[in-house]
């Protein structure tokens, strides 16, 4: 029997979001040469988003998978409720919740 493992789906982390897609925004993204998966927590610097790291202010969540070198991406930027267990961030990292909450993104 063949067992197949599926990757992360677009917006798999979403529990609810604002009506009419007001939670989503297309942004400039720097992948830093890596593929990024849906649910990756992002930071923002000078108008460009990239993967969040411990100690930085979380700003948004990547909506769908993006390949290395991609320059535009869809993110959840505000007004959403998300599943913490589906988010992607460095292991042992903490402190992203406050940054997301400032944008009305609630983690459950």
PDB file of C-alpha atoms in Angstrom:
ATOM      1  CA  UNK A   1       0.000   0.000   0.000  1.00  0.00           C
ATOM      2  CA  UNK A   2       1.337   3.421  -0.966  1.00  0.00           C
ATOM      3  CA  UNK A   3       1.065   6.150   1.659  1.00  0.00           C
ATOM      4  CA  UNK A   4       1.067   9.720   0.428  1.00  0.00           C
ATOM      5  CA  UNK A   5       1.797  12.706   2.624  1.00  0.00           C
ATOM      6  CA  UNK A   6       0.205  15.969   1.601  1.00  0.00           C
ATOM      7  CA  UNK A   7       1.820  19.360   2.052  1.00  0.00           C
ATOM      8  CA  UNK A   8       0.359  22.398   3.732  1.00  0.00           C
ATOM      9  CA  UNK A   9      -2.688  23.802   1.978  1.00  0.00           C
ATOM     10  CA  UNK A  10      -3.318  27.486   1.366  1.00  0.00           C
ATOM     11  CA  UNK A  11      -4.939  29.087   4.428  1.00  0.00           C
ATOM     12  CA  UNK A  12      -5.123  25.771   6.297  1.00  0.00           C
ATOM     13  CA  UNK A  13      -4.415  27.757   9.477  1.00  0.00           C
ATOM     14  CA  UNK A  14      -7.496  30.019   9.168  1.00  0.00           C
ATOM     15  CA  UNK A  15     -10.370  29.547  11.609  1.00  0.00           C
ATOM     16  CA  UNK A  16     -12.201  32.708  10.531  1.00  0.00           C
ATOM     17  CA  UNK A  17     -11.460  36.004   8.821  1.00  0.00           C
ATOM     18  CA  UNK A  18     -13.133  39.329   8.068  1.00  0.00           C
ATOM     19  CA  UNK A  19     -15.921  39.307   5.477  1.00  0.00           C
ATOM     20  CA  UNK A  20     -15.143  40.017   1.847  1.00  0.00           C
ATOM     21  CA  UNK A  21     -11.468  39.127   2.115  1.00  0.00           C
ATOM     22  CA  UNK A  22     -10.651  42.338   4.040  1.00  0.00           C
ATOM     23  CA  UNK A  23      -8.101  40.294   5.985  1.00  0.00           C
ATOM     24  CA  UNK A  24      -5.929  39.643   2.928  1.00  0.00           C
ATOM     25  CA  UNK A  25      -3.315  41.792   1.251  1.00  0.00           C
ATOM     26  CA  UNK A  26      -0.795  41.304  -1.562  1.00  0.00           C
ATOM     27  CA  UNK A  27       2.674  42.323  -0.384  1.00  0.00           C
ATOM     28  CA  UNK A  28       6.286  42.394  -1.547  1.00  0.00           C
ATOM     29  CA  UNK A  29       8.101  39.407  -0.071  1.00  0.00           C
ATOM     30  CA  UNK A  30      11.746  38.417   0.332  1.00  0.00           C
ATOM     31  CA  UNK A  31      12.005  34.623   0.549  1.00  0.00           C
ATOM     32  CA  UNK A  32      15.740  34.784   1.352  1.00  0.00           C
ATOM     33  CA  UNK A  33      16.317  31.981  -1.153  1.00  0.00           C
ATOM     34  CA  UNK A  34      13.950  29.507   0.530  1.00  0.00           C
ATOM     35  CA  UNK A  35      10.534  28.081  -0.277  1.00  0.00           C
ATOM     36  CA  UNK A  36       8.015  29.310   2.305  1.00  0.00           C
ATOM     37  CA  UNK A  37       4.934  27.355   3.369  1.00  0.00           C
ATOM     38  CA  UNK A  38       1.419  28.605   4.003  1.00  0.00           C
ATOM     39  CA  UNK A  39       1.102  29.612   7.651  1.00  0.00           C
ATOM     40  CA  UNK A  40       4.615  31.067   7.925  1.00  0.00           C
ATOM     41  CA  UNK A  41       4.630  34.001  10.334  1.00  0.00           C
ATOM     42  CA  UNK A  42       6.081  37.099   8.704  1.00  0.00           C
ATOM     43  CA  UNK A  43       7.792  40.304   9.780  1.00  0.00           C
ATOM     44  CA  UNK A  44       7.864  43.555   7.816  1.00  0.00           C
ATOM     45  CA  UNK A  45      10.775  45.878   7.190  1.00  0.00           C
ATOM     46  CA  UNK A  46      10.678  48.899   4.869  1.00  0.00           C
ATOM     47  CA  UNK A  47       7.567  47.568   3.122  1.00  0.00           C
ATOM     48  CA  UNK A  48       8.987  44.095   2.433  1.00  0.00           C
ATOM     49  CA  UNK A  49       7.857  40.970   4.274  1.00  0.00           C
ATOM     50  CA  UNK A  50      10.029  37.986   5.197  1.00  0.00           C
ATOM     51  CA  UNK A  51       9.960  35.021   7.587  1.00  0.00           C
ATOM     52  CA  UNK A  52       9.675  36.080  11.223  1.00  0.00           C
ATOM     53  CA  UNK A  53      12.399  35.251  13.738  1.00  0.00           C
ATOM     54  CA  UNK A  54      12.344  35.226  17.533  1.00  0.00           C
ATOM     55  CA  UNK A  55      12.680  38.731  19.008  1.00  0.00           C
ATOM     56  CA  UNK A  56      11.138  40.516  16.020  1.00  0.00           C
ATOM     57  CA  UNK A  57       7.609  41.898  15.680  1.00  0.00           C
ATOM     58  CA  UNK A  58       5.264  39.547  13.825  1.00  0.00           C
ATOM     59  CA  UNK A  59       3.139  41.368  11.273  1.00  0.00           C
ATOM     60  CA  UNK A  60       1.241  38.883   9.066  1.00  0.00           C
ATOM     61  CA  UNK A  61       0.825  35.226   8.046  1.00  0.00           C
ATOM     62  CA  UNK A  62       1.630  33.819   4.617  1.00  0.00           C
ATOM     63  CA  UNK A  63      -1.613  32.721   2.941  1.00  0.00           C
ATOM     64  CA  UNK A  64      -0.220  30.121   0.537  1.00  0.00           C
ATOM     65  CA  UNK A  65       3.058  28.400  -0.353  1.00  0.00           C
ATOM     66  CA  UNK A  66       5.604  30.493  -2.265  1.00  0.00           C
ATOM     67  CA  UNK A  67       8.738  29.392  -4.094  1.00  0.00           C
ATOM     68  CA  UNK A  68      12.178  30.869  -3.486  1.00  0.00           C
ATOM     69  CA  UNK A  69      12.635  34.082  -5.451  1.00  0.00           C
ATOM     70  CA  UNK A  70       8.934  35.005  -5.462  1.00  0.00           C
ATOM     71  CA  UNK A  71       8.480  38.760  -5.111  1.00  0.00           C
ATOM     72  CA  UNK A  72       4.735  39.090  -4.421  1.00  0.00           C
ATOM     73  CA  UNK A  73       2.634  37.064  -1.999  1.00  0.00           C
ATOM     74  CA  UNK A  74      -0.811  37.009  -0.446  1.00  0.00           C
ATOM     75  CA  UNK A  75      -0.882  37.365   3.339  1.00  0.00           C
ATOM     76  CA  UNK A  76      -3.381  37.527   6.165  1.00  0.00           C
ATOM     77  CA  UNK A  77      -2.607  41.005   7.454  1.00  0.00           C
ATOM     78  CA  UNK A  78      -5.513  41.744   9.838  1.00  0.00           C
ATOM     79  CA  UNK A  79      -8.896  40.701  11.231  1.00  0.00           C
ATOM     80  CA  UNK A  80      -8.530  36.930  11.459  1.00  0.00           C
ATOM     81  CA  UNK A  81      -8.594  34.036  13.890  1.00  0.00           C
ATOM     82  CA  UNK A  82      -5.963  31.353  13.264  1.00  0.00           C
ATOM     83  CA  UNK A  83      -4.963  27.944  14.588  1.00  0.00           C
ATOM     84  CA  UNK A  84      -1.655  28.247  16.441  1.00  0.00           C
ATOM     85  CA  UNK A  85      -0.845  24.592  15.757  1.00  0.00           C
ATOM     86  CA  UNK A  86      -0.829  25.221  11.984  1.00  0.00           C
ATOM     87  CA  UNK A  87       1.504  28.237  12.044  1.00  0.00           C
ATOM     88  CA  UNK A  88       5.125  27.942  10.964  1.00  0.00           C
ATOM     89  CA  UNK A  89       7.902  29.658  12.907  1.00  0.00           C
ATOM     90  CA  UNK A  90      11.325  28.766  14.328  1.00  0.00           C
ATOM     91  CA  UNK A  91      11.141  26.010  16.940  1.00  0.00           C
ATOM     92  CA  UNK A  92      11.242  27.204  20.549  1.00  0.00           C
ATOM     93  CA  UNK A  93      10.404  30.752  19.391  1.00  0.00           C
ATOM     94  CA  UNK A  94       7.891  32.780  21.382  1.00  0.00           C
ATOM     95  CA  UNK A  95       6.473  36.277  21.354  1.00  0.00           C
ATOM     96  CA  UNK A  96       4.839  36.389  17.933  1.00  0.00           C
ATOM     97  CA  UNK A  97       1.314  36.565  19.394  1.00  0.00           C
ATOM     98  CA  UNK A  98       1.581  40.218  20.511  1.00  0.00           C
ATOM     99  CA  UNK A  99       2.594  41.424  17.049  1.00  0.00           C
ATOM    100  CA  UNK A 100      -0.221  39.511  15.382  1.00  0.00           C
ATOM    101  CA  UNK A 101      -2.749  40.667  17.976  1.00  0.00           C
ATOM    102  CA  UNK A 102      -1.784  44.298  17.273  1.00  0.00           C
ATOM    103  CA  UNK A 103      -3.177  43.644  13.779  1.00  0.00           C
ATOM    104  CA  UNK A 104      -6.248  41.890  15.194  1.00  0.00           C
ATOM    105  CA  UNK A 105      -4.994  38.416  14.264  1.00  0.00           C
ATOM    106  CA  UNK A 106      -5.977  36.142  17.156  1.00  0.00           C
ATOM    107  CA  UNK A 107      -4.233  32.807  17.715  1.00  0.00           C
ATOM    108  CA  UNK A 108      -6.158  29.888  19.224  1.00  0.00           C
TER     109      UNK A 108
END
